[in-house]
Coordinates of C-alpha atoms and ligand atoms in Angstrom, one line a residue:
X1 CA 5.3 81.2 35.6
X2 CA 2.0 82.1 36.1
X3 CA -1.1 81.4 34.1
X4 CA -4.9 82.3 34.3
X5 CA -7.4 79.2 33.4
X6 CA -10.6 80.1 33.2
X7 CA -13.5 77.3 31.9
X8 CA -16.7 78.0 30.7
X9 CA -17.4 74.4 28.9
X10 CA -20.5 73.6 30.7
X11 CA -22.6 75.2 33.8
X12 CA -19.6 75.7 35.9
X13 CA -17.9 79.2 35.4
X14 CA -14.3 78.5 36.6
X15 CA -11.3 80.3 37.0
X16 CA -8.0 79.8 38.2
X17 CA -4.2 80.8 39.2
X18 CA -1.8 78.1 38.5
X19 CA 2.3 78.3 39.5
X20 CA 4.6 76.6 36.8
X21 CA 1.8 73.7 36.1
X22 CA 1.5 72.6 39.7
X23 CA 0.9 75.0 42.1
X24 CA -2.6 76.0 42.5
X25 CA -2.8 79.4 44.0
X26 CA -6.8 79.6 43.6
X27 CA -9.1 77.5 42.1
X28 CA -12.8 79.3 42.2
X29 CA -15.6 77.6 40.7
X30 CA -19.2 79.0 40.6
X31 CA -21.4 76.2 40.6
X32 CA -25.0 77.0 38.4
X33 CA -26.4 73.8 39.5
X34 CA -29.3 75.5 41.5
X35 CA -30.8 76.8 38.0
X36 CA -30.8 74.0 36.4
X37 CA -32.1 71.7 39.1
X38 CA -35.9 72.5 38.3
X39 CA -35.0 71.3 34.7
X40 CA -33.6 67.7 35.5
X41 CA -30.8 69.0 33.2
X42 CA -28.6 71.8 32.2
X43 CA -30.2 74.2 29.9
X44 CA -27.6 75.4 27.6
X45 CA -29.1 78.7 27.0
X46 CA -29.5 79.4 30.7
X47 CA -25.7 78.4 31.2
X48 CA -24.6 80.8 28.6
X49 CA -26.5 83.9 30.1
X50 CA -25.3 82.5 33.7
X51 CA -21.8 83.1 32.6
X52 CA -21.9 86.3 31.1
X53 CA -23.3 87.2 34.7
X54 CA -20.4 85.4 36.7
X55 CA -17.3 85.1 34.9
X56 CA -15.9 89.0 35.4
X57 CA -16.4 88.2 39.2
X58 CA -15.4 84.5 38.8
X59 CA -12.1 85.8 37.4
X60 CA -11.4 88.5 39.9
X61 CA -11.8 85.9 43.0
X62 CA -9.5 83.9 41.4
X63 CA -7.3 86.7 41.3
X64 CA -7.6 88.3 44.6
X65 CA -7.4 85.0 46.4
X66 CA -4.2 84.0 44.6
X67 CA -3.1 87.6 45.8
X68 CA -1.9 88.6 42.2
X69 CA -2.9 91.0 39.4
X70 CA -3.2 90.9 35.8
X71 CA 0.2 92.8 35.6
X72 CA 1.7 89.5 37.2
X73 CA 0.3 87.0 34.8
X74 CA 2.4 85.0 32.3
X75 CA 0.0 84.1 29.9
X76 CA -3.8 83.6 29.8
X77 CA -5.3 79.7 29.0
X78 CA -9.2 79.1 28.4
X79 CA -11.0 76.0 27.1
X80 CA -11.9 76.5 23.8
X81 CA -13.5 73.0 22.8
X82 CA -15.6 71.0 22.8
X83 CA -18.4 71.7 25.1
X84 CA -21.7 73.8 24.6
X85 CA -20.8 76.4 22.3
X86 CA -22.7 79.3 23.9
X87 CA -21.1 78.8 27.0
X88 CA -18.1 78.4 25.6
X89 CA -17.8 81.6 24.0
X90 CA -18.4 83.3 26.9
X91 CA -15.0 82.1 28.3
X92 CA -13.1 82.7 25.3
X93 CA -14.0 86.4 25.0
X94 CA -13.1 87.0 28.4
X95 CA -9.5 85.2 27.5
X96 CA -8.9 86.8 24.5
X97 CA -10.4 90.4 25.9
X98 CA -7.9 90.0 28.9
X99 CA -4.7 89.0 26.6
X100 CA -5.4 91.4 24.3
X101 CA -5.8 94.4 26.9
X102 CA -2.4 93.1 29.2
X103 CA -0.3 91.8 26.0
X104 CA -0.5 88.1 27.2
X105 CA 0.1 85.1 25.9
X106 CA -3.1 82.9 24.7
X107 CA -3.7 79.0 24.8
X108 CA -6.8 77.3 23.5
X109 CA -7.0 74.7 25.4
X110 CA -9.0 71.2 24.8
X111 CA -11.1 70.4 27.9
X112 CA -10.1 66.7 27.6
X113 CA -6.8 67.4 27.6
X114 CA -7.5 69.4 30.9
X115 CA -9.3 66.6 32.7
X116 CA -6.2 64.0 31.6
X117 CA -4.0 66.6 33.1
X118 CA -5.5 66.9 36.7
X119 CA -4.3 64.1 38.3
X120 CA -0.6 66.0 37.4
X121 CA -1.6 68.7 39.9
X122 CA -1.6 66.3 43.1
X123 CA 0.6 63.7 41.9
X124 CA 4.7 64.2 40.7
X125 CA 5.0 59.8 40.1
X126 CA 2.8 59.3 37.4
X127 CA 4.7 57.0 35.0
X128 CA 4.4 57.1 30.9
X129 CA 2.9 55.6 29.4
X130 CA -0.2 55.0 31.6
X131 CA -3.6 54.5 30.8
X132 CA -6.5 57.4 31.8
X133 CA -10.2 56.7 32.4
X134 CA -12.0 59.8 31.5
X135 CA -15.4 59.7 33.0
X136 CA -17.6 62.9 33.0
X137 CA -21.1 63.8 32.2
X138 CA -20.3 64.2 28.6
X139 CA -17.3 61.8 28.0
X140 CA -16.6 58.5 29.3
X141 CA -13.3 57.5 27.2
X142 CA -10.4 55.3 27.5
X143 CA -7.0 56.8 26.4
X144 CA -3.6 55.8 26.1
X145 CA -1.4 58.5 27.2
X146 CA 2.2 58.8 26.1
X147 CA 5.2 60.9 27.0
X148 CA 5.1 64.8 25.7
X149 CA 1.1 64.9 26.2
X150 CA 0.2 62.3 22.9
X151 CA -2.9 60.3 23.1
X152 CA -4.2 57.5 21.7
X153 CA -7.5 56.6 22.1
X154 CA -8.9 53.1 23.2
X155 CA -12.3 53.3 23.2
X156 CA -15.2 55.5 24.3
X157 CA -18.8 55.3 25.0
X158 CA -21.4 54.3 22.2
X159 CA -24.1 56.1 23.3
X160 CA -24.4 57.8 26.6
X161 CA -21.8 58.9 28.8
X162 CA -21.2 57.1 32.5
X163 CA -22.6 60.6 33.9
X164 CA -25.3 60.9 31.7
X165 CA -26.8 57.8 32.8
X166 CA -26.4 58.8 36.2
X167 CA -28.1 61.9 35.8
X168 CA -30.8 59.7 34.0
X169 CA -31.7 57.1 36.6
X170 CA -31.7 60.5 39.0
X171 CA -34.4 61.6 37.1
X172 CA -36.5 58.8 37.0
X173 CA -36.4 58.1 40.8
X174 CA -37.4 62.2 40.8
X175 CA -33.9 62.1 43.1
X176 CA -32.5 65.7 42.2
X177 CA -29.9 67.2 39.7
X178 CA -27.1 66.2 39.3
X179 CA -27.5 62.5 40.1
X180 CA -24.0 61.3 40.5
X181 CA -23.6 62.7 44.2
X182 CA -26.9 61.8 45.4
X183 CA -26.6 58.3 44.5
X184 CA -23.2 57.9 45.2
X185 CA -24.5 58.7 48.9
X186 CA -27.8 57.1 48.5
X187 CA -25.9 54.0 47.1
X188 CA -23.8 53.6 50.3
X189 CA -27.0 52.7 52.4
X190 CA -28.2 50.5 50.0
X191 CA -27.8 46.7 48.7
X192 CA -26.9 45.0 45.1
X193 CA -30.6 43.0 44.6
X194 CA -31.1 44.2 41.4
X195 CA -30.0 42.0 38.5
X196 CA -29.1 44.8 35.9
X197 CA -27.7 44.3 32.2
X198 CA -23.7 45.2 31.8
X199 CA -23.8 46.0 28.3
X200 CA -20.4 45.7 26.2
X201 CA -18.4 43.9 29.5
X202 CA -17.1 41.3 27.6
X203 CA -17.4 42.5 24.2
X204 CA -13.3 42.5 23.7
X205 CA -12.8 46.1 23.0
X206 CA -12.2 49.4 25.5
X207 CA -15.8 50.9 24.0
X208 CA -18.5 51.4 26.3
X209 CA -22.5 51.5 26.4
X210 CA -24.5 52.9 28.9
X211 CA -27.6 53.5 27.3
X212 CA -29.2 49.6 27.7
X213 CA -28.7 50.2 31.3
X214 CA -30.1 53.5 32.0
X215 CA -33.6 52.0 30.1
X216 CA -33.0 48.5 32.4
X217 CA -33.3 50.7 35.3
X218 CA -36.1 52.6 33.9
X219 CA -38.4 49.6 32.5
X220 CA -37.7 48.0 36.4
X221 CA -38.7 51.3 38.0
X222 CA -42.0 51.0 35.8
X223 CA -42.5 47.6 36.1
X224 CA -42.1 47.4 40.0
X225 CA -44.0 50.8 40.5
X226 CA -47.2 49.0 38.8
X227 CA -47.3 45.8 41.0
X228 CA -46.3 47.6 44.2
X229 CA -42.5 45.6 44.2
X230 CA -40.0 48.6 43.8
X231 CA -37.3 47.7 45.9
X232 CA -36.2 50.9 48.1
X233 CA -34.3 53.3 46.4
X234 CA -31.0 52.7 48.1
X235 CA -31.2 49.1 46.9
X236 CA -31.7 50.2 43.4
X237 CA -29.3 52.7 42.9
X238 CA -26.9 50.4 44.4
X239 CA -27.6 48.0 41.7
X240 CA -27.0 50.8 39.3
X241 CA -24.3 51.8 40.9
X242 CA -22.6 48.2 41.0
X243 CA -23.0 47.7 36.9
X244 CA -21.3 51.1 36.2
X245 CA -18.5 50.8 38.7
X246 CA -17.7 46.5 37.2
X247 CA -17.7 48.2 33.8
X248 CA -15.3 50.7 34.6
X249 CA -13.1 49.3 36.3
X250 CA -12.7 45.9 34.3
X251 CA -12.4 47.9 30.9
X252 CA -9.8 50.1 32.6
X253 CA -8.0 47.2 34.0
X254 CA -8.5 45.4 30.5
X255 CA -7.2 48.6 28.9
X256 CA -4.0 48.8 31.0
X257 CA -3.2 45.0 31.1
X258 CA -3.4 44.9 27.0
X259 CA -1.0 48.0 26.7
X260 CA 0.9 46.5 29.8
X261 CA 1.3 49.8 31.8
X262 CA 2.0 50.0 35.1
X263 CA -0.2 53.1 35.9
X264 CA -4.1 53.9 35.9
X265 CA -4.8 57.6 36.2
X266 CA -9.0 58.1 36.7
X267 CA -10.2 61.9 36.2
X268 CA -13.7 63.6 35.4
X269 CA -17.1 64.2 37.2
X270 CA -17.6 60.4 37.7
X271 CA -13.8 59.9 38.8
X272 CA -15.5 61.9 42.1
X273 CA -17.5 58.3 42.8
X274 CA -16.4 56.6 46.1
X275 CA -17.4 53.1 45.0
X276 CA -15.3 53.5 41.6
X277 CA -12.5 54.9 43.1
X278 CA -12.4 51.9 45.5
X279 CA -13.1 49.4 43.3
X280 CA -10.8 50.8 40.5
X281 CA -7.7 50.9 43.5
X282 CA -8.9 47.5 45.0
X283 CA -8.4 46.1 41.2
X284 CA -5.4 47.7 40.7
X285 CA -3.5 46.5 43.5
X286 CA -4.4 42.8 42.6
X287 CA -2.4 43.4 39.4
X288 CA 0.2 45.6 40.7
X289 CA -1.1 48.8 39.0
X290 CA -1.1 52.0 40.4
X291 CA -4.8 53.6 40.5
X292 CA -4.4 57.5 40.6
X293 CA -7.5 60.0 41.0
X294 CA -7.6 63.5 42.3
X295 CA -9.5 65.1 44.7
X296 CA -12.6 65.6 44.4
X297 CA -12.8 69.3 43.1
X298 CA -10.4 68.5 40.9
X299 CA -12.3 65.5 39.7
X300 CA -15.4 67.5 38.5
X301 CA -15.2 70.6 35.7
X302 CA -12.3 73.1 37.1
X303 CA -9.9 75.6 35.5
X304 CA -6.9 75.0 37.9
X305 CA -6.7 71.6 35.3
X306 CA -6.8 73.9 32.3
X307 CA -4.1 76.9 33.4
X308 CA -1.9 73.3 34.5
X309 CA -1.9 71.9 31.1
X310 CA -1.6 75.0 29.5
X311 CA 2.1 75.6 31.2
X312 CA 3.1 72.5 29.1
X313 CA 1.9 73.6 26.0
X314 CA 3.0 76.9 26.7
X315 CA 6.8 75.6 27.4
X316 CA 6.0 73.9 23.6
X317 CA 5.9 76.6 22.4
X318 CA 1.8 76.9 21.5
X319 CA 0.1 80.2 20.9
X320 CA -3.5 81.1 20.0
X321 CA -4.1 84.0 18.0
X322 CA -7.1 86.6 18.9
X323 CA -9.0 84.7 16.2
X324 CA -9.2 81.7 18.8
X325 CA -12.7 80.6 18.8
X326 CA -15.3 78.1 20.3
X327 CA -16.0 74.6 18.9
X328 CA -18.8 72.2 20.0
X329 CA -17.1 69.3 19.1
X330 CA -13.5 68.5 18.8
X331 CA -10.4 65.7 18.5
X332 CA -7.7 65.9 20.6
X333 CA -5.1 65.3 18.7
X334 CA -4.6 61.3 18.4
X335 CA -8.4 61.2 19.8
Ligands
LIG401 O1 -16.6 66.6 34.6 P1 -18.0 67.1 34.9 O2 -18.0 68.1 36.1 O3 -18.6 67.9 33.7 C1 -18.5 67.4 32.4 O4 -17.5 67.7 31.7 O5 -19.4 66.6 32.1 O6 -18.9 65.9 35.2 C2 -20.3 66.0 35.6 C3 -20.8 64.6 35.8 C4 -22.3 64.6 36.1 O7 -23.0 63.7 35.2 C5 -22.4 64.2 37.5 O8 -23.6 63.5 37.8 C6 -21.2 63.3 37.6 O9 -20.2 63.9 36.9 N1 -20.7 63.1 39.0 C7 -20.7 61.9 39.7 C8 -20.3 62.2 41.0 N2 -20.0 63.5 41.1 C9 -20.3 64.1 39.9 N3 -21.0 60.7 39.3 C10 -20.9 59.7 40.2 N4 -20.5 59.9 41.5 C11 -20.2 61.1 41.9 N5 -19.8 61.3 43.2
LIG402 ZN1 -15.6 68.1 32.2

């Protein structure tokens, strides 16, 4: 069976071929990262009008490189929630547009839902129940996921997402945009010498707070900047980079030891991390747990994630009518 994912959730137009869930026959992604760069952020605005440009194209490379035609899709999935709205709708049009004009199927999809699901494109042993870290610039949750795709939610972040602070120190070391790559390479070269806060680490619950240690970083950047002190930048975001990654990975390990699984699945921008995915399968191994994480592209926003979900719900028997339509903000169900 084959369905077309296309996600438009943030300031990556995707789109995507999938085979029965698993077999990705194309997976195009149009990055809009140099647009937003001069910003320090994504522009939601910009993002929208960026994907009205892109998707038609988006879709037809995902087409043409899976070496299929509308005629041979099953069924057409997009991510309908939550993200930024504008952007969003851009996606959805082109899904319903697309299963209205070749009689297909629909499936509203919950981005979430997609990024849980993309470790089940490289990986066929992923036990149930297992616990998933979802770590992206816009979510940094801890769920409980159960046979049949049911959730149950942990914990989540507070305040700021793991990304967000990433993208946050980035931007007050004037490092670039997005900040999770460049100091994840920075980080390498550098040394742990910063004592930094790690907020909510023993605070007996899978929550999570990110914001006290973006503004540590920021009031030791000023600080150190004035007298002249400032460690080099590899040291500091290797400090950073050490408090995020012992957060993580000892509320994961926390998570999965208190609902006794046997399985650790990792997923979303952050997920792409060296250090974390390290760390998280150094942990794991100690305590017999299996760490899973997928490759990188599939770590980071995608559609392949979305049109492999969707096969699920679609063998559940889920529809969306033409009246699907975009939502900021939205619980999964059982999140
Ligand atoms: O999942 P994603 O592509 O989009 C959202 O749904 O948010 O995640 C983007 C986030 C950004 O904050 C980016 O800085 C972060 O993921 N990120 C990373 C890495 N690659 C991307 N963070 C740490 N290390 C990385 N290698
Ligand atoms: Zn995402």
């Amino acid at each position: 069976m084959l369905i077309l994912g296309i996600d438009t959730s943030c300031d990556d137009t995707a789109a995507a071929v999938v085979a029965d869930g698993v077999k990705i026959l194309s997976n195009i992604i149009s990055s809009q990262t140099d647009f937003h760069r001069k910003y320090g952020g994504i522009v939601p605005e910009i993002a929208s009008r960026k994907h009205i440009e892109l998707i038609i194209r988006v879709i037809d490379e995902a087409l043409s490189k899976a070496e299929v035609t509308f005629d041979d899709l099953d069924a057409v999935a997009v991510t309908n929630r939550p993200g930024l709205v504008g952007s969003l709708l851009v996606g959805v049009a082109a899904a319903k547009s697309i299963a209205y004009c070749y009689n297909l199927p629909l499936l509203g999809i919950h981005h979430i839902e997609g990024h849980i699901y993309a470790n089940f494109l490289e990986h066929d042993d992923i036990p149930f129940p297992h616990v998933c870290l979802t770590v992206s610039g816009g979510h940094t949750l801890l769920v409980y996921v159960k046979e049949g795709w049911q959730y149950e939610l942990l914990g989540s972040t507070q305040d700021d997402a793991a990304g967000e602070a990433y993208d946050k120190v980035s931007q007050y070391l004037d490092l670039g945009f997005p900040g999770g790559p460049i100091i994840d390479r920075l980080a390498q070269a550098g040394k742990n010498v910063v004592d930094l806060p790690r907020p909510m680490l023993n605070s007996g619950d899978y929550n999570f707070s990110f914001s006290g240690l973006k503004t540590a970083v920021r009031y030791f950047v000023e600080q150190n900047r004035k007298t002249g002190s400032l460690p080099v930048v590899e040291d500091i975001v290797a400090s950073f980079q050490k408090a995020v990654v012992d957060i993580l990975v000892q509320k994961t390990l926390f998570a999965a030891q208190s609902k006794n699984v046997s399985a650790v699945t990792l997923t979303g921008g952050v997920a792409a991390n060296s250090e974390l995915r390290q760390a998280l399968s150094e942990a794991g191994e100690q305590r017999n747990i299996k760490v899973y994480f997928p490759s990188r592209v599939l770590c980071t926003d995608n559609a392949a994630m979305i049109a492999g979900i969707a096969y699920h719900k679609y063998q559940a028997g889920e529809r969306a009518g033409l009246d699907l339509n975009a939502m900021a903000s939205a619980v999964l169900d059982g999140i």
